[in-house]
Amino acid sequence: RDLHKEYRRQRQMCIRDRYSATQGQRFLPVHTDEGQWSLTLALNDLDEYDGGGTLFESEKLIIRPNIGELVMFRSSTLHAGAPVTRGTRYIIAAFLFVTDE
């Protein structure tokens, strides 16, 4: 079985490279993700940008992991990407699918 082909077919991972205060995307509105688990891996230091983070509205909580740290949660949880107000936040967002195979 060609695992690479299977990986591409299922689109098990989505990488989003940046949220910027001045260019392109600053935030994501409240939403849920596909899959069973979602994670966001921080790729830069907190002092390189202001704002940002994963917002969990129902808990009134924003989690801002530092470089190398991640946030993991059930994909069905309502969440948002808080607006970046200065600098650029670099992340990897991954959506994990659990199968019986």
mmCIF file of N, CA and C in Angstrom:
data_model
loop_
_atom_site.group_PDB
_atom_site.id
_atom_site.type_symbol
_atom_site.label_atom_id
_atom_site.label_comp_id
_atom_site.label_asym_id
_atom_site.label_seq_id
_atom_site.Cartn_x
_atom_site.Cartn_y
_atom_site.Cartn_z
ATOM 1 N N ARG A 1 0.838 -1.177 0.000
ATOM 2 C CA ARG A 1 0.000 0.000 0.000
ATOM 3 C C ARG A 1 0.885 1.244 0.000
ATOM 4 N N ASP A 2 0.568 2.192 -0.849
ATOM 5 C CA ASP A 2 1.329 3.437 -0.961
ATOM 6 C C ASP A 2 0.834 4.440 0.078
ATOM 7 N N LEU A 3 1.536 4.538 1.220
ATOM 8 C CA LEU A 3 1.095 5.406 2.310
ATOM 9 C C LEU A 3 1.137 6.882 1.931
ATOM 10 N N HIS A 4 2.101 7.264 1.108
ATOM 11 C CA HIS A 4 2.184 8.662 0.689
ATOM 12 C C HIS A 4 0.946 9.045 -0.125
ATOM 13 N N LYS A 5 0.542 8.161 -1.032
ATOM 14 C CA LYS A 5 -0.661 8.412 -1.841
ATOM 15 C C LYS A 5 -1.889 8.488 -0.942
ATOM 16 N N GLU A 6 -1.981 7.593 0.026
ATOM 17 C CA GLU A 6 -3.102 7.583 0.971
ATOM 18 C C GLU A 6 -3.127 8.894 1.774
ATOM 19 N N TYR A 7 -1.966 9.341 2.211
ATOM 20 C CA TYR A 7 -1.856 10.599 2.956
ATOM 21 C C TYR A 7 -2.384 11.765 2.122
ATOM 22 N N ARG A 8 -1.973 11.850 0.872
ATOM 23 C CA ARG A 8 -2.430 12.939 0.004
ATOM 24 C C ARG A 8 -3.927 12.847 -0.234
ATOM 25 N N ARG A 9 -4.437 11.638 -0.424
ATOM 26 C CA ARG A 9 -5.855 11.446 -0.697
ATOM 27 C C ARG A 9 -6.708 11.906 0.480
ATOM 28 N N GLN A 10 -6.296 11.581 1.690
ATOM 29 C CA GLN A 10 -7.095 11.927 2.861
ATOM 30 C C GLN A 10 -6.888 13.360 3.329
ATOM 31 N N ARG A 11 -5.882 14.032 2.824
ATOM 32 C CA ARG A 11 -5.572 15.396 3.236
ATOM 33 C C ARG A 11 -5.551 15.512 4.753
ATOM 34 N N GLN A 12 -4.747 14.696 5.381
ATOM 35 C CA GLN A 12 -4.751 14.619 6.832
ATOM 36 C C GLN A 12 -4.099 15.816 7.501
ATOM 37 N N MET A 13 -3.368 16.624 6.784
ATOM 38 C CA MET A 13 -2.704 17.739 7.434
ATOM 39 C C MET A 13 -2.831 18.982 6.565
ATOM 40 N N CYS A 14 -3.115 20.083 7.215
ATOM 41 C CA CYS A 14 -3.171 21.377 6.536
ATOM 42 C C CYS A 14 -2.165 22.278 7.220
ATOM 43 N N ILE A 15 -1.272 22.879 6.471
ATOM 44 C CA ILE A 15 -0.270 23.765 7.048
ATOM 45 C C ILE A 15 -0.614 25.195 6.666
ATOM 46 N N ARG A 16 -0.748 26.014 7.681
ATOM 47 C CA ARG A 16 -1.017 27.428 7.474
ATOM 48 C C ARG A 16 0.220 28.153 7.994
ATOM 49 N N ASP A 17 0.841 28.965 7.172
ATOM 50 C CA ASP A 17 2.168 29.454 7.524
ATOM 51 C C ASP A 17 2.198 30.701 8.391
ATOM 52 N N ARG A 18 1.220 31.613 8.268
ATOM 53 C CA ARG A 18 1.367 32.834 9.050
ATOM 54 C C ARG A 18 0.074 33.614 9.186
ATOM 55 N N TYR A 19 0.045 34.390 10.261
ATOM 56 C CA TYR A 19 -0.986 35.396 10.499
ATOM 57 C C TYR A 19 -0.226 36.690 10.726
ATOM 58 N N SER A 20 -0.539 37.732 9.977
ATOM 59 C CA SER A 20 0.223 38.971 10.030
ATOM 60 C C SER A 20 -0.661 40.158 10.386
ATOM 61 N N ALA A 21 -0.125 41.095 11.166
ATOM 62 C CA ALA A 21 -0.855 42.306 11.540
ATOM 63 C C ALA A 21 -1.059 43.221 10.345
ATOM 64 N N THR A 22 -0.177 43.141 9.329
ATOM 65 C CA THR A 22 -0.228 44.104 8.227
ATOM 66 C C THR A 22 -0.414 43.500 6.840
ATOM 67 N N GLN A 23 -0.186 42.189 6.680
ATOM 68 C CA GLN A 23 -0.278 41.581 5.348
ATOM 69 C C GLN A 23 -1.080 40.291 5.406
ATOM 70 N N GLY A 24 -2.061 40.177 4.532
ATOM 71 C CA GLY A 24 -2.810 38.923 4.442
ATOM 72 C C GLY A 24 -3.724 38.691 5.627
ATOM 73 N N GLN A 25 -3.734 37.472 6.103
ATOM 74 C CA GLN A 25 -4.659 37.037 7.137
ATOM 75 C C GLN A 25 -4.198 37.444 8.536
ATOM 76 N N ARG A 26 -5.069 38.137 9.305
ATOM 77 C CA ARG A 26 -4.775 38.538 10.689
ATOM 78 C C ARG A 26 -5.371 37.576 11.705
ATOM 79 N N PHE A 27 -6.502 36.909 11.350
ATOM 80 C CA PHE A 27 -7.232 36.095 12.315
ATOM 81 C C PHE A 27 -8.108 35.085 11.573
ATOM 82 N N LEU A 28 -8.740 34.213 12.333
ATOM 83 C CA LEU A 28 -9.769 33.305 11.804
ATOM 84 C C LEU A 28 -11.014 33.463 12.674
ATOM 85 N N PRO A 29 -12.199 33.544 12.075
ATOM 86 C CA PRO A 29 -13.423 33.638 12.865
ATOM 87 C C PRO A 29 -13.715 32.317 13.594
ATOM 88 N N VAL A 30 -14.674 32.343 14.492
ATOM 89 C CA VAL A 30 -15.057 31.155 15.249
ATOM 90 C C VAL A 30 -15.514 30.058 14.283
ATOM 91 N N HIS A 31 -14.995 28.847 14.506
ATOM 92 C CA HIS A 31 -15.283 27.724 13.616
ATOM 93 C C HIS A 31 -14.950 26.413 14.311
ATOM 94 N N THR A 32 -15.256 25.296 13.644
ATOM 95 C CA THR A 32 -14.758 23.980 14.033
ATOM 96 C C THR A 32 -13.920 23.467 12.870
ATOM 97 N N ASP A 33 -13.155 22.418 13.126
ATOM 98 C CA ASP A 33 -12.288 21.844 12.094
ATOM 99 C C ASP A 33 -12.793 20.469 11.687
ATOM 100 N N GLU A 34 -12.272 19.962 10.572
ATOM 101 C CA GLU A 34 -12.518 18.582 10.170
ATOM 102 C C GLU A 34 -11.612 17.681 10.999
ATOM 103 N N GLY A 35 -11.939 16.413 11.034
ATOM 104 C CA GLY A 35 -11.116 15.455 11.754
ATOM 105 C C GLY A 35 -11.562 15.300 13.192
ATOM 106 N N GLN A 36 -10.760 14.571 13.966
ATOM 107 C CA GLN A 36 -11.071 14.355 15.379
ATOM 108 C C GLN A 36 -10.261 15.257 16.299
ATOM 109 N N TRP A 37 -9.039 15.552 15.931
ATOM 110 C CA TRP A 37 -8.160 16.374 16.762
ATOM 111 C C TRP A 37 -7.519 17.470 15.919
ATOM 112 N N SER A 38 -7.346 18.630 16.514
ATOM 113 C CA SER A 38 -6.663 19.760 15.876
ATOM 114 C C SER A 38 -5.485 20.150 16.740
ATOM 115 N N LEU A 39 -4.422 20.599 16.100
ATOM 116 C CA LEU A 39 -3.304 21.132 16.880
ATOM 117 C C LEU A 39 -2.681 22.304 16.146
ATOM 118 N N THR A 40 -2.117 23.194 16.938
ATOM 119 C CA THR A 40 -1.409 24.360 16.413
ATOM 120 C C THR A 40 -0.042 24.394 17.068
ATOM 121 N N LEU A 41 1.006 24.338 16.270
ATOM 122 C CA LEU A 41 2.386 24.362 16.743
ATOM 123 C C LEU A 41 2.963 25.747 16.485
ATOM 124 N N ALA A 42 3.473 26.398 17.527
ATOM 125 C CA ALA A 42 4.054 27.736 17.401
ATOM 126 C C ALA A 42 5.472 27.647 16.830
ATOM 127 N N LEU A 43 5.740 28.466 15.815
ATOM 128 C CA LEU A 43 7.051 28.450 15.165
ATOM 129 C C LEU A 43 7.906 29.669 15.471
ATOM 130 N N ASN A 44 7.360 30.628 16.232
ATOM 131 C CA ASN A 44 8.200 31.768 16.611
ATOM 132 C C ASN A 44 7.884 32.222 18.042
ATOM 133 N N ASP A 45 8.794 33.046 18.586
ATOM 134 C CA ASP A 45 8.688 33.530 19.968
ATOM 135 C C ASP A 45 7.527 34.503 20.150
ATOM 136 N N LEU A 46 6.962 34.510 21.326
ATOM 137 C CA LEU A 46 5.857 35.413 21.642
ATOM 138 C C LEU A 46 6.238 36.889 21.529
ATOM 139 N N ASP A 47 7.513 37.214 21.729
ATOM 140 C CA ASP A 47 7.920 38.632 21.647
ATOM 141 C C ASP A 47 8.022 39.141 20.206
ATOM 142 N N GLU A 48 7.820 38.265 19.206
ATOM 143 C CA GLU A 48 7.873 38.668 17.807
ATOM 144 C C GLU A 48 6.539 39.180 17.279
ATOM 145 N N TYR A 49 5.471 39.043 18.065
ATOM 146 C CA TYR A 49 4.158 39.524 17.647
ATOM 147 C C TYR A 49 3.298 39.780 18.883
ATOM 148 N N ASP A 50 2.249 40.572 18.706
ATOM 149 C CA ASP A 50 1.254 40.816 19.753
ATOM 150 C C ASP A 50 -0.072 40.251 19.288
ATOM 151 N N GLY A 51 -0.903 39.866 20.244
ATOM 152 C CA GLY A 51 -2.190 39.262 19.911
ATOM 153 C C GLY A 51 -1.977 37.831 19.488
ATOM 154 N N GLY A 52 -2.878 37.348 18.633
ATOM 155 C CA GLY A 52 -2.766 35.980 18.146
ATOM 156 C C GLY A 52 -3.124 34.961 19.211
ATOM 157 N N GLY A 53 -3.005 33.719 18.858
ATOM 158 C CA GLY A 53 -3.327 32.629 19.769
ATOM 159 C C GLY A 53 -4.630 31.961 19.381
ATOM 160 N N THR A 54 -4.919 30.865 20.064
ATOM 161 C CA THR A 54 -6.159 30.131 19.833
ATOM 162 C C THR A 54 -7.176 30.564 20.873
ATOM 163 N N LEU A 55 -8.292 31.086 20.396
ATOM 164 C CA LEU A 55 -9.351 31.595 21.262
ATOM 165 C C LEU A 55 -10.436 30.540 21.419
ATOM 166 N N PHE A 56 -10.748 30.205 22.669
ATOM 167 C CA PHE A 56 -11.866 29.333 22.994
ATOM 168 C C PHE A 56 -12.920 30.224 23.644
ATOM 169 N N GLU A 57 -13.896 30.656 22.841
ATOM 170 C CA GLU A 57 -14.881 31.646 23.276
ATOM 171 C C GLU A 57 -15.691 31.202 24.486
ATOM 172 N N SER A 58 -16.121 29.956 24.491
ATOM 173 C CA SER A 58 -16.989 29.496 25.581
ATOM 174 C C SER A 58 -16.279 29.554 26.934
ATOM 175 N N GLU A 59 -14.955 29.423 26.939
ATOM 176 C CA GLU A 59 -14.179 29.505 28.178
ATOM 177 C C GLU A 59 -13.576 30.886 28.395
ATOM 178 N N LYS A 60 -13.775 31.798 27.428
ATOM 179 C CA LYS A 60 -13.163 33.140 27.500
ATOM 180 C C LYS A 60 -11.652 33.008 27.711
ATOM 181 N N LEU A 61 -11.030 32.165 26.884
ATOM 182 C CA LEU A 61 -9.628 31.810 27.044
ATOM 183 C C LEU A 61 -8.893 31.921 25.720
ATOM 184 N N ILE A 62 -7.726 32.567 25.740
ATOM 185 C CA ILE A 62 -6.822 32.592 24.584
ATOM 186 C C ILE A 62 -5.531 31.918 25.013
ATOM 187 N N ILE A 63 -5.120 30.909 24.257
ATOM 188 C CA ILE A 63 -3.865 30.215 24.543
ATOM 189 C C ILE A 63 -2.839 30.652 23.511
ATOM 190 N N ARG A 64 -1.700 31.170 23.999
ATOM 191 C CA ARG A 64 -0.628 31.663 23.136
ATOM 192 C C ARG A 64 0.641 30.858 23.412
ATOM 193 N N PRO A 65 0.815 29.730 22.741
ATOM 194 C CA PRO A 65 2.021 28.934 22.991
ATOM 195 C C PRO A 65 3.272 29.635 22.458
ATOM 196 N N ASN A 66 4.371 29.420 23.151
ATOM 197 C CA ASN A 66 5.660 29.956 22.702
ATOM 198 C C ASN A 66 6.288 28.984 21.708
ATOM 199 N N ILE A 67 7.366 29.390 21.090
ATOM 200 C CA ILE A 67 8.032 28.586 20.067
ATOM 201 C C ILE A 67 8.236 27.141 20.538
ATOM 202 N N GLY A 68 7.820 26.188 19.692
ATOM 203 C CA GLY A 68 7.978 24.774 19.990
ATOM 204 C C GLY A 68 6.856 24.173 20.819
ATOM 205 N N GLU A 69 5.969 24.991 21.344
ATOM 206 C CA GLU A 69 4.838 24.490 22.126
ATOM 207 C C GLU A 69 3.622 24.358 21.223
ATOM 208 N N LEU A 70 2.654 23.544 21.652
ATOM 209 C CA LEU A 70 1.465 23.385 20.828
ATOM 210 C C LEU A 70 0.206 23.355 21.672
ATOM 211 N N VAL A 71 -0.896 23.621 20.993
ATOM 212 C CA VAL A 71 -2.232 23.532 21.562
ATOM 213 C C VAL A 71 -2.935 22.401 20.818
ATOM 214 N N MET A 72 -3.548 21.473 21.566
ATOM 215 C CA MET A 72 -4.268 20.369 20.939
ATOM 216 C C MET A 72 -5.652 20.281 21.560
ATOM 217 N N PHE A 73 -6.665 20.069 20.717
ATOM 218 C CA PHE A 73 -8.038 20.033 21.196
ATOM 219 C C PHE A 73 -8.903 19.257 20.215
ATOM 220 N N ARG A 74 -10.089 18.851 20.668
ATOM 221 C CA ARG A 74 -11.044 18.172 19.789
ATOM 222 C C ARG A 74 -11.441 19.106 18.665
ATOM 223 N N SER A 75 -11.435 18.621 17.449
ATOM 224 C CA SER A 75 -11.740 19.447 16.274
ATOM 225 C C SER A 75 -13.158 20.009 16.304
ATOM 226 N N SER A 76 -14.054 19.364 17.033
ATOM 227 C CA SER A 76 -15.439 19.829 17.123
ATOM 228 C C SER A 76 -15.617 20.993 18.096
ATOM 229 N N THR A 77 -14.563 21.376 18.798
ATOM 230 C CA THR A 77 -14.617 22.490 19.742
ATOM 231 C C THR A 77 -14.644 23.814 18.981
ATOM 232 N N LEU A 78 -15.602 24.677 19.311
ATOM 233 C CA LEU A 78 -15.630 26.010 18.698
ATOM 234 C C LEU A 78 -14.405 26.793 19.136
ATOM 235 N N HIS A 79 -13.700 27.353 18.163
ATOM 236 C CA HIS A 79 -12.486 28.110 18.460
ATOM 237 C C HIS A 79 -12.253 29.128 17.346
ATOM 238 N N ALA A 80 -11.294 30.017 17.566
ATOM 239 C CA ALA A 80 -10.951 31.038 16.572
ATOM 240 C C ALA A 80 -9.462 31.324 16.665
ATOM 241 N N GLY A 81 -8.947 31.963 15.626
ATOM 242 C CA GLY A 81 -7.582 32.484 15.665
ATOM 243 C C GLY A 81 -7.676 33.949 16.043
ATOM 244 N N ALA A 82 -7.186 34.297 17.235
ATOM 245 C CA ALA A 82 -7.258 35.686 17.712
ATOM 246 C C ALA A 82 -6.442 36.602 16.794
ATOM 247 N N PRO A 83 -6.896 37.844 16.587
ATOM 248 C CA PRO A 83 -6.191 38.760 15.682
ATOM 249 C C PRO A 83 -4.763 39.071 16.138
ATOM 250 N N VAL A 84 -3.851 39.061 15.189
ATOM 251 C CA VAL A 84 -2.480 39.519 15.423
ATOM 252 C C VAL A 84 -2.484 41.035 15.246
ATOM 253 N N THR A 85 -1.958 41.754 16.229
ATOM 254 C CA THR A 85 -1.976 43.222 16.187
ATOM 255 C C THR A 85 -0.621 43.844 15.887
ATOM 256 N N ARG A 86 0.460 43.075 16.033
ATOM 257 C CA ARG A 86 1.806 43.538 15.673
ATOM 258 C C ARG A 86 2.632 42.338 15.267
ATOM 259 N N GLY A 87 3.417 42.482 14.199
ATOM 260 C CA GLY A 87 4.323 41.429 13.774
ATOM 261 C C GLY A 87 3.610 40.314 13.033
ATOM 262 N N THR A 88 4.257 39.153 12.993
ATOM 263 C CA THR A 88 3.736 37.991 12.288
ATOM 264 C C THR A 88 3.856 36.762 13.175
ATOM 265 N N ARG A 89 2.787 36.005 13.250
ATOM 266 C CA ARG A 89 2.751 34.753 14.002
ATOM 267 C C ARG A 89 2.870 33.599 13.009
ATOM 268 N N TYR A 90 3.889 32.761 13.163
ATOM 269 C CA TYR A 90 4.094 31.595 12.297
ATOM 270 C C TYR A 90 3.672 30.332 13.038
ATOM 271 N N ILE A 91 2.853 29.510 12.384
ATOM 272 C CA ILE A 91 2.361 28.285 13.007
ATOM 273 C C ILE A 91 2.285 27.159 11.984
ATOM 274 N N ILE A 92 2.137 25.955 12.505
ATOM 275 C CA ILE A 92 1.692 24.814 11.718
ATOM 276 C C ILE A 92 0.382 24.372 12.345
ATOM 277 N N ALA A 93 -0.675 24.333 11.539
ATOM 278 C CA ALA A 93 -1.974 23.825 11.990
ATOM 279 C C ALA A 93 -2.160 22.448 11.374
ATOM 280 N N ALA A 94 -2.484 21.461 12.198
ATOM 281 C CA ALA A 94 -2.684 20.094 11.718
ATOM 282 C C ALA A 94 -4.038 19.585 12.188
ATOM 283 N N PHE A 95 -4.697 18.841 11.314
ATOM 284 C CA PHE A 95 -6.001 18.268 11.602
ATOM 285 C C PHE A 95 -5.853 16.758 11.491
ATOM 286 N N LEU A 96 -6.061 16.050 12.587
ATOM 287 C CA LEU A 96 -5.791 14.628 12.650
ATOM 288 C C LEU A 96 -7.076 13.825 12.545
ATOM 289 N N PHE A 97 -7.018 12.776 11.743
ATOM 290 C CA PHE A 97 -8.145 11.878 11.533
ATOM 291 C C PHE A 97 -7.784 10.524 12.139
ATOM 292 N N VAL A 98 -8.639 9.982 12.966
ATOM 293 C CA VAL A 98 -8.425 8.681 13.575
ATOM 294 C C VAL A 98 -9.223 7.658 12.771
ATOM 295 N N THR A 99 -8.542 6.625 12.301
ATOM 296 C CA THR A 99 -9.207 5.572 11.527
ATOM 297 C C THR A 99 -8.978 4.225 12.185
ATOM 298 N N ASP A 100 -9.748 3.263 11.788
ATOM 299 C CA ASP A 100 -9.623 1.901 12.324
ATOM 300 C C ASP A 100 -8.583 1.075 11.586
ATOM 301 N N GLU A 101 -7.965 1.621 10.558
ATOM 302 C CA GLU A 101 -6.994 0.869 9.747
ATOM 303 C C GLU A 101 -5.691 0.693 10.469
#
